[in-house]
Amino acid sequence: MRFKDVFSIIGPAMVGPSSSHTAGAARIGRAARQVLGELPREAEVTFFGSFAATYQGHGTDRAIAGGLLDFATDDHRLPDSIGLAAEAGMSISFGQGTGLFPHPNTVRLRLTGRESGTEMTLTGTSIGGGNIEIVDIDGFSVKLTGMYPTVLIQHMDYLGVLASVTDVMREGQFNIGHMSLDRKNRSGAALTVLELDEPATAELLEKLRALPAVKSVKVVDLNGITQEQT
Amino acid sequence: MNFQTLSQLAVLCGERELGIGALMLEEQSAESGRSQEQEFATMREYYGVMKEAVQRGMTEDTTSRSGLTGLDAQRVAAYNAADEPCLGGPAGQAMAYALAVSEVNASMGRIIATPTAGSCGIIPGVFLSCQERFGWDDDYMVSGLFAAGAIGYVIANNSFVSGAEGGCQAEVGSAIGMAAGALTEMRGGTPAQAVHAVGLALKNTLGLICDPVGGLVEIPCIVRNGFGAVTALAAADMALAGVRSVIPSDEVIKVMLEVGSAMPEKHRETAGGGLAQTPTGRRIMKDLRNPK
């Protein structure tokens, strides 16, 4: 089933005007921020398809900037996010891309972390009603919806890594709803994405990080409603 | 979820002796693993956001960033208060509220996508105006939102709910069906009557294309929300009066899928046809791209 629960129909709570071009874009930006794990120093945003044609009218640019500031879809600061990003020390540029893209509403992000200087690329698509799919992270094919608490594990590709990851999940009583793995080459770098039923705890993340061959563990969680700030 | 069609939904309601809203709350809790109280609380917050949006749209400046739309809800409300509206008070109120939420959306205010932002006015318009009229409490309305969600869940998984995929029938049409079915239940109708209301409503929007001027969620989206709220009231009244959807509602949903799949891309949220490509629509788009 494409739509799994009542809140994918009634919801999300969001700042308008478009669930696909505003709320979906904000969620893609926020997912990217969480994968990067810190505020970006630089963000290069490239829009494709319908995003490229209408991003100004829909505030898609502001939505991406807001997401990169870790704002939820209904955060009242979203319309002012480009100014807020500048204040926070983020340099952000917007452009229109050419060539192949996977969906009419596609955005590609190239980010540089403020503290670590880490560079990252991410491609996201907005598939309707605020629902998204992140399809590429750093050249790895993924399928990340953000509907569930998600753990991303960067590791080396060798025999038994996945078994050790799922062992940790079982010990901690974390059920895996969806899983994908992609690798750059045999015995090379790999990325595993796990969608969980429950939010990951600090203890779980610590155990995963301690596994041999695991290079990094990141969490994406886009759920929750912003309490109205007055 | 233990149902995939509206007829399965009605049967399940009969077996468990529950209304659609109460059944959906049980199903949602089972799906998410969170308690019914937690899920109900989340939906209650969403209803609060809907109320704020109505309030804002009825009282604040809702001129959109493009400058093309805004304040129509307040025009309708002022006319309703000063004159003898053709529709009559309650339907006029639902229409004004639906316009209000849609205008808040277009001016980058906070709304709940129901099922999308393009159709976000219809359910709040119907729900808030009926709550005021019939004196229902908030919990009753929140249960109604679960009923609307159950109907939307079936439509979304058997057809579509985005204009880019299936045209406006998928967005505004779905929202009208959801509002009509939920209102039928809230007014004391049986699950079977609520399901008929969905079919009756959907039949009225089959074929509606998505042709937003300049690609913005403004023209014709906002007025279609106003019309949509009125249509939902009409469909609920027909179902409560005993009018049946002779073509079963699940079959109507399949027709929406068939029609939407056959719809040319220019009529699916690309601004490549319809109102967007009229001489005036093209001029507006040109002005938006090259601001003076």
PDB file of N, CA and C in Angstrom, chain A residues 4-70:
ATOM      1  N   LYS A   4       0.057   4.349   4.178  1.00  0.00           N
ATOM      2  CA  LYS A   4      -0.001   3.307   5.196  1.00  0.00           C
ATOM      3  C   LYS A   4      -0.861   3.653   6.396  1.00  0.00           C
ATOM      4  N   ASP A   5      -1.091   4.926   6.645  1.00  0.00           N
ATOM      5  CA  ASP A   5      -1.849   5.225   7.864  1.00  0.00           C
ATOM      6  C   ASP A   5      -2.682   6.485   7.708  1.00  0.00           C
ATOM      7  N   VAL A   6      -3.436   6.807   8.748  1.00  0.00           N
ATOM      8  CA  VAL A   6      -4.401   7.911   8.672  1.00  0.00           C
ATOM      9  C   VAL A   6      -3.691   9.258   8.532  1.00  0.00           C
ATOM     10  N   PHE A   7      -2.478   9.365   9.087  1.00  0.00           N
ATOM     11  CA  PHE A   7      -1.804  10.661   9.049  1.00  0.00           C
ATOM     12  C   PHE A   7      -1.058  10.910   7.732  1.00  0.00           C
ATOM     13  N   SER A   8      -0.996   9.927   6.864  1.00  0.00           N
ATOM     14  CA  SER A   8      -0.514  10.213   5.513  1.00  0.00           C
ATOM     15  C   SER A   8      -1.664  10.746   4.649  1.00  0.00           C
ATOM     16  N   ILE A   9      -2.892  10.706   5.184  1.00  0.00           N
ATOM     17  CA  ILE A   9      -4.062  11.248   4.481  1.00  0.00           C
ATOM     18  C   ILE A   9      -4.480  12.576   5.124  1.00  0.00           C
ATOM     19  N   ILE A  10      -4.693  12.552   6.452  1.00  0.00           N
ATOM     20  CA  ILE A  10      -4.975  13.789   7.198  1.00  0.00           C
ATOM     21  C   ILE A  10      -3.622  14.243   7.736  1.00  0.00           C
ATOM     22  N   GLY A  11      -2.979  15.160   7.062  1.00  0.00           N
ATOM     23  CA  GLY A  11      -1.655  15.602   7.462  1.00  0.00           C
ATOM     24  C   GLY A  11      -0.725  15.580   6.261  1.00  0.00           C
ATOM     25  N   PRO A  12       0.444  16.124   6.352  1.00  0.00           N
ATOM     26  CA  PRO A  12       1.020  16.687   7.574  1.00  0.00           C
ATOM     27  C   PRO A  12       0.478  18.079   7.891  1.00  0.00           C
ATOM     28  N   ALA A  13       0.757  18.504   9.146  1.00  0.00           N
ATOM     29  CA  ALA A  13       0.575  19.916   9.473  1.00  0.00           C
ATOM     30  C   ALA A  13       1.696  20.646   8.756  1.00  0.00           C
ATOM     31  N   MET A  14       1.361  21.703   8.051  1.00  0.00           N
ATOM     32  CA  MET A  14       2.367  22.314   7.181  1.00  0.00           C
ATOM     33  C   MET A  14       2.069  23.776   6.895  1.00  0.00           C
ATOM     34  N   VAL A  15       3.123  24.482   6.547  1.00  0.00           N
ATOM     35  CA  VAL A  15       2.991  25.827   6.020  1.00  0.00           C
ATOM     36  C   VAL A  15       2.782  25.700   4.512  1.00  0.00           C
ATOM     37  N   GLY A  16       1.787  26.427   3.958  1.00  0.00           N
ATOM     38  CA  GLY A  16       1.451  26.314   2.547  1.00  0.00           C
ATOM     39  C   GLY A  16       2.537  26.895   1.649  1.00  0.00           C
ATOM     40  N   PRO A  17       2.297  26.875   0.333  1.00  0.00           N
ATOM     41  CA  PRO A  17       1.030  26.583  -0.326  1.00  0.00           C
ATOM     42  C   PRO A  17       0.885  25.178  -0.941  1.00  0.00           C
ATOM     43  N   SER A  18       1.935  24.373  -0.992  1.00  0.00           N
ATOM     44  CA  SER A  18       1.808  23.117  -1.734  1.00  0.00           C
ATOM     45  C   SER A  18       2.365  21.965  -0.914  1.00  0.00           C
ATOM     46  N   SER A  19       1.601  20.886  -0.808  1.00  0.00           N
ATOM     47  CA  SER A  19       2.115  19.753  -0.039  1.00  0.00           C
ATOM     48  C   SER A  19       3.328  19.137  -0.728  1.00  0.00           C
ATOM     49  N   SER A  20       3.321  19.083  -2.063  1.00  0.00           N
ATOM     50  CA  SER A  20       4.474  18.496  -2.754  1.00  0.00           C
ATOM     51  C   SER A  20       5.625  19.491  -2.883  1.00  0.00           C
ATOM     52  N   HIS A  21       5.300  20.762  -3.240  1.00  0.00           N
ATOM     53  CA  HIS A  21       6.366  21.722  -3.545  1.00  0.00           C
ATOM     54  C   HIS A  21       6.859  22.495  -2.325  1.00  0.00           C
ATOM     55  N   THR A  22       6.099  22.460  -1.228  1.00  0.00           N
ATOM     56  CA  THR A  22       6.533  23.159  -0.021  1.00  0.00           C
ATOM     57  C   THR A  22       6.833  22.161   1.098  1.00  0.00           C
ATOM     58  N   ALA A  23       5.798  21.434   1.558  1.00  0.00           N
ATOM     59  CA  ALA A  23       6.008  20.513   2.684  1.00  0.00           C
ATOM     60  C   ALA A  23       6.997  19.396   2.308  1.00  0.00           C
ATOM     61  N   GLY A  24       6.816  18.821   1.128  1.00  0.00           N
ATOM     62  CA  GLY A  24       7.725  17.749   0.698  1.00  0.00           C
ATOM     63  C   GLY A  24       9.156  18.261   0.600  1.00  0.00           C
ATOM     64  N   ALA A  25       9.305  19.465   0.057  1.00  0.00           N
ATOM     65  CA  ALA A  25      10.648  20.048  -0.083  1.00  0.00           C
ATOM     66  C   ALA A  25      11.276  20.298   1.283  1.00  0.00           C
ATOM     67  N   ALA A  26      10.469  20.776   2.232  1.00  0.00           N
ATOM     68  CA  ALA A  26      10.990  21.008   3.585  1.00  0.00           C
ATOM     69  C   ALA A  26      11.466  19.693   4.211  1.00  0.00           C
ATOM     70  N   ARG A  27      10.724  18.629   3.967  1.00  0.00           N
ATOM     71  CA  ARG A  27      11.106  17.328   4.534  1.00  0.00           C
ATOM     72  C   ARG A  27      12.388  16.795   3.884  1.00  0.00           C
ATOM     73  N   ILE A  28      12.542  17.046   2.580  1.00  0.00           N
ATOM     74  CA  ILE A  28      13.788  16.622   1.920  1.00  0.00           C
ATOM     75  C   ILE A  28      14.974  17.394   2.511  1.00  0.00           C
ATOM     76  N   GLY A  29      14.799  18.710   2.678  1.00  0.00           N
ATOM     77  CA  GLY A  29      15.870  19.521   3.250  1.00  0.00           C
ATOM     78  C   GLY A  29      16.218  19.066   4.658  1.00  0.00           C
ATOM     79  N   ARG A  30      15.192  18.749   5.431  1.00  0.00           N
ATOM     80  CA  ARG A  30      15.418  18.342   6.818  1.00  0.00           C
ATOM     81  C   ARG A  30      16.090  16.973   6.889  1.00  0.00           C
ATOM     82  N   ALA A  31      15.669  16.074   5.993  1.00  0.00           N
ATOM     83  CA  ALA A  31      16.314  14.755   5.944  1.00  0.00           C
ATOM     84  C   ALA A  31      17.798  14.924   5.619  1.00  0.00           C
ATOM     85  N   ALA A  32      18.108  15.819   4.671  1.00  0.00           N
ATOM     86  CA  ALA A  32      19.506  16.052   4.284  1.00  0.00           C
ATOM     87  C   ALA A  32      20.298  16.597   5.468  1.00  0.00           C
ATOM     88  N   ARG A  33      19.689  17.552   6.192  1.00  0.00           N
ATOM     89  CA  ARG A  33      20.350  18.129   7.364  1.00  0.00           C
ATOM     90  C   ARG A  33      20.669  17.030   8.389  1.00  0.00           C
ATOM     91  N   GLN A  34      19.708  16.129   8.583  1.00  0.00           N
ATOM     92  CA  GLN A  34      19.905  15.085   9.595  1.00  0.00           C
ATOM     93  C   GLN A  34      20.935  14.044   9.145  1.00  0.00           C
ATOM     94  N   VAL A  35      20.973  13.771   7.844  1.00  0.00           N
ATOM     95  CA  VAL A  35      21.991  12.828   7.350  1.00  0.00           C
ATOM     96  C   VAL A  35      23.374  13.458   7.493  1.00  0.00           C
ATOM     97  N   LEU A  36      23.465  14.761   7.183  1.00  0.00           N
ATOM     98  CA  LEU A  36      24.745  15.459   7.339  1.00  0.00           C
ATOM     99  C   LEU A  36      25.140  15.497   8.821  1.00  0.00           C
ATOM    100  N   GLY A  37      24.122  15.638   9.682  1.00  0.00           N
ATOM    101  CA  GLY A  37      24.369  15.600  11.126  1.00  0.00           C
ATOM    102  C   GLY A  37      24.761  16.941  11.717  1.00  0.00           C
ATOM    103  N   GLU A  38      24.729  17.992  10.925  1.00  0.00           N
ATOM    104  CA  GLU A  38      25.072  19.328  11.431  1.00  0.00           C
ATOM    105  C   GLU A  38      24.555  20.372  10.451  1.00  0.00           C
ATOM    106  N   LEU A  39      24.626  21.638  10.869  1.00  0.00           N
ATOM    107  CA  LEU A  39      24.234  22.728   9.983  1.00  0.00           C
ATOM    108  C   LEU A  39      25.213  22.801   8.813  1.00  0.00           C
ATOM    109  N   PRO A  40      24.729  22.934   7.580  1.00  0.00           N
ATOM    110  CA  PRO A  40      25.670  23.098   6.466  1.00  0.00           C
ATOM    111  C   PRO A  40      26.270  24.506   6.458  1.00  0.00           C
ATOM    112  N   ARG A  41      27.543  24.586   6.087  1.00  0.00           N
ATOM    113  CA  ARG A  41      28.201  25.879   5.878  1.00  0.00           C
ATOM    114  C   ARG A  41      27.809  26.387   4.490  1.00  0.00           C
ATOM    115  N   GLU A  42      27.775  25.437   3.546  1.00  0.00           N
ATOM    116  CA  GLU A  42      27.372  25.760   2.184  1.00  0.00           C
ATOM    117  C   GLU A  42      26.313  24.773   1.716  1.00  0.00           C
ATOM    118  N   ALA A  43      25.357  25.277   0.953  1.00  0.00           N
ATOM    119  CA  ALA A  43      24.333  24.409   0.371  1.00  0.00           C
ATOM    120  C   ALA A  43      24.083  24.837  -1.065  1.00  0.00           C
ATOM    121  N   GLU A  44      24.299  23.908  -1.986  1.00  0.00           N
ATOM    122  CA  GLU A  44      24.043  24.181  -3.402  1.00  0.00           C
ATOM    123  C   GLU A  44      22.805  23.378  -3.773  1.00  0.00           C
ATOM    124  N   VAL A  45      21.724  24.077  -4.132  1.00  0.00           N
ATOM    125  CA  VAL A  45      20.426  23.442  -4.355  1.00  0.00           C
ATOM    126  C   VAL A  45      20.103  23.484  -5.846  1.00  0.00           C
ATOM    127  N   THR A  46      19.837  22.332  -6.452  1.00  0.00           N
ATOM    128  CA  THR A  46      19.506  22.286  -7.873  1.00  0.00           C
ATOM    129  C   THR A  46      18.124  21.664  -8.050  1.00  0.00           C
ATOM    130  N   PHE A  47      17.226  22.433  -8.678  1.00  0.00           N
ATOM    131  CA  PHE A  47      15.857  21.963  -8.891  1.00  0.00           C
ATOM    132  C   PHE A  47      15.689  21.392 -10.294  1.00  0.00           C
ATOM    133  N   PHE A  48      14.860  20.361 -10.401  1.00  0.00           N
ATOM    134  CA  PHE A  48      14.553  19.732 -11.691  1.00  0.00           C
ATOM    135  C   PHE A  48      13.041  19.694 -11.908  1.00  0.00           C
ATOM    136  N   GLY A  49      12.643  19.613 -13.180  1.00  0.00           N
ATOM    137  CA  GLY A  49      11.246  19.381 -13.543  1.00  0.00           C
ATOM    138  C   GLY A  49      10.325  20.477 -13.043  1.00  0.00           C
ATOM    139  N   SER A  50       9.193  20.054 -12.451  1.00  0.00           N
ATOM    140  CA  SER A  50       8.206  20.997 -11.963  1.00  0.00           C
ATOM    141  C   SER A  50       8.772  21.862 -10.840  1.00  0.00           C
ATOM    142  N   PHE A  51       9.682  21.306 -10.039  1.00  0.00           N
ATOM    143  CA  PHE A  51      10.361  22.102  -9.002  1.00  0.00           C
ATOM    144  C   PHE A  51      11.090  23.284  -9.657  1.00  0.00           C
ATOM    145  N   ALA A  52      11.797  23.016 -10.751  1.00  0.00           N
ATOM    146  CA  ALA A  52      12.557  24.074 -11.413  1.00  0.00           C
ATOM    147  C   ALA A  52      11.619  25.134 -11.980  1.00  0.00           C
ATOM    148  N   ALA A  53      10.467  24.688 -12.502  1.00  0.00           N
ATOM    149  CA  ALA A  53       9.554  25.618 -13.174  1.00  0.00           C
ATOM    150  C   ALA A  53       8.824  26.528 -12.188  1.00  0.00           C
ATOM    151  N   THR A  54       8.518  26.029 -11.003  1.00  0.00           N
ATOM    152  CA  THR A  54       7.604  26.783 -10.121  1.00  0.00           C
ATOM    153  C   THR A  54       8.143  27.020  -8.713  1.00  0.00           C
ATOM    154  N   TYR A  55       9.465  26.842  -8.500  1.00  0.00           N
ATOM    155  CA  TYR A  55       9.924  26.860  -7.103  1.00  0.00           C
ATOM    156  C   TYR A  55       9.746  28.199  -6.407  1.00  0.00           C
ATOM    157  N   GLN A  56       9.810  29.302  -7.169  1.00  0.00           N
ATOM    158  CA  GLN A  56       9.668  30.600  -6.497  1.00  0.00           C
ATOM    159  C   GLN A  56       8.242  30.828  -6.001  1.00  0.00           C
ATOM    160  N   GLY A  57       7.271  30.537  -6.866  1.00  0.00           N
ATOM    161  CA  GLY A  57       5.875  30.741  -6.485  1.00  0.00           C
ATOM    162  C   GLY A  57       5.426  29.856  -5.344  1.00  0.00           C
ATOM    163  N   HIS A  58       6.003  28.668  -5.247  1.00  0.00           N
ATOM    164  CA  HIS A  58       5.609  27.732  -4.202  1.00  0.00           C
ATOM    165  C   HIS A  58       6.457  27.853  -2.945  1.00  0.00           C
ATOM    166  N   GLY A  59       7.457  28.724  -2.970  1.00  0.00           N
ATOM    167  CA  GLY A  59       8.337  28.818  -1.803  1.00  0.00           C
ATOM    168  C   GLY A  59       9.164  27.560  -1.596  1.00  0.00           C
ATOM    169  N   THR A  60       9.423  26.808  -2.690  1.00  0.00           N
ATOM    170  CA  THR A  60      10.213  25.584  -2.555  1.00  0.00           C
ATOM    171  C   THR A  60      11.624  25.900  -2.062  1.00  0.00           C
ATOM    172  N   ASP A  61      12.157  27.074  -2.494  1.00  0.00           N
ATOM    173  CA  ASP A  61      13.493  27.476  -2.038  1.00  0.00           C
ATOM    174  C   ASP A  61      13.510  27.723  -0.534  1.00  0.00           C
ATOM    175  N   ARG A  62      12.486  28.434  -0.042  1.00  0.00           N
ATOM    176  CA  ARG A  62      12.399  28.703   1.400  1.00  0.00           C
ATOM    177  C   ARG A  62      12.210  27.401   2.174  1.00  0.00           C
ATOM    178  N   ALA A  63      11.433  26.484   1.584  1.00  0.00           N
ATOM    179  CA  ALA A  63      11.169  25.210   2.252  1.00  0.00           C
ATOM    180  C   ALA A  63      12.457  24.400   2.399  1.00  0.00           C
ATOM    181  N   ILE A  64      13.263  24.364   1.338  1.00  0.00           N
ATOM    182  CA  ILE A  64      14.538  23.633   1.415  1.00  0.00           C
ATOM    183  C   ILE A  64      15.436  24.281   2.476  1.00  0.00           C
ATOM    184  N   ALA A  65      15.530  25.607   2.439  1.00  0.00           N
ATOM    185  CA  ALA A  65      16.372  26.315   3.419  1.00  0.00           C
ATOM    186  C   ALA A  65      15.885  26.022   4.841  1.00  0.00           C
ATOM    187  N   GLY A  66      14.557  26.053   5.026  1.00  0.00           N
ATOM    188  CA  GLY A  66      13.995  25.761   6.350  1.00  0.00           C
ATOM    189  C   GLY A  66      14.314  24.343   6.792  1.00  0.00           C
ATOM    190  N   GLY A  67      14.190  23.417   5.883  1.00  0.00           N
ATOM    191  CA  GLY A  67      14.525  22.034   6.202  1.00  0.00           C
ATOM    192  C   GLY A  67      15.976  21.888   6.621  1.00  0.00           C
ATOM    193  N   LEU A  68      16.860  22.600   5.927  1.00  0.00           N
ATOM    194  CA  LEU A  68      18.289  22.537   6.261  1.00  0.00           C
ATOM    195  C   LEU A  68      18.560  23.154   7.637  1.00  0.00           C
ATOM    196  N   LEU A  69      17.632  24.024   8.090  1.00  0.00           N
ATOM    197  CA  LEU A  69      17.740  24.569   9.450  1.00  0.00           C
ATOM    198  C   LEU A  69      17.058  23.643  10.469  1.00  0.00           C
ATOM    199  N   ASP A  70      16.625  22.475  10.007  1.00  0.00           N
ATOM    200  CA  ASP A  70      15.955  21.455  10.837  1.00  0.00           C
ATOM    201  C   ASP A  70      14.543  21.873  11.260  1.00  0.00           C
TER     202      ASP A  70
END
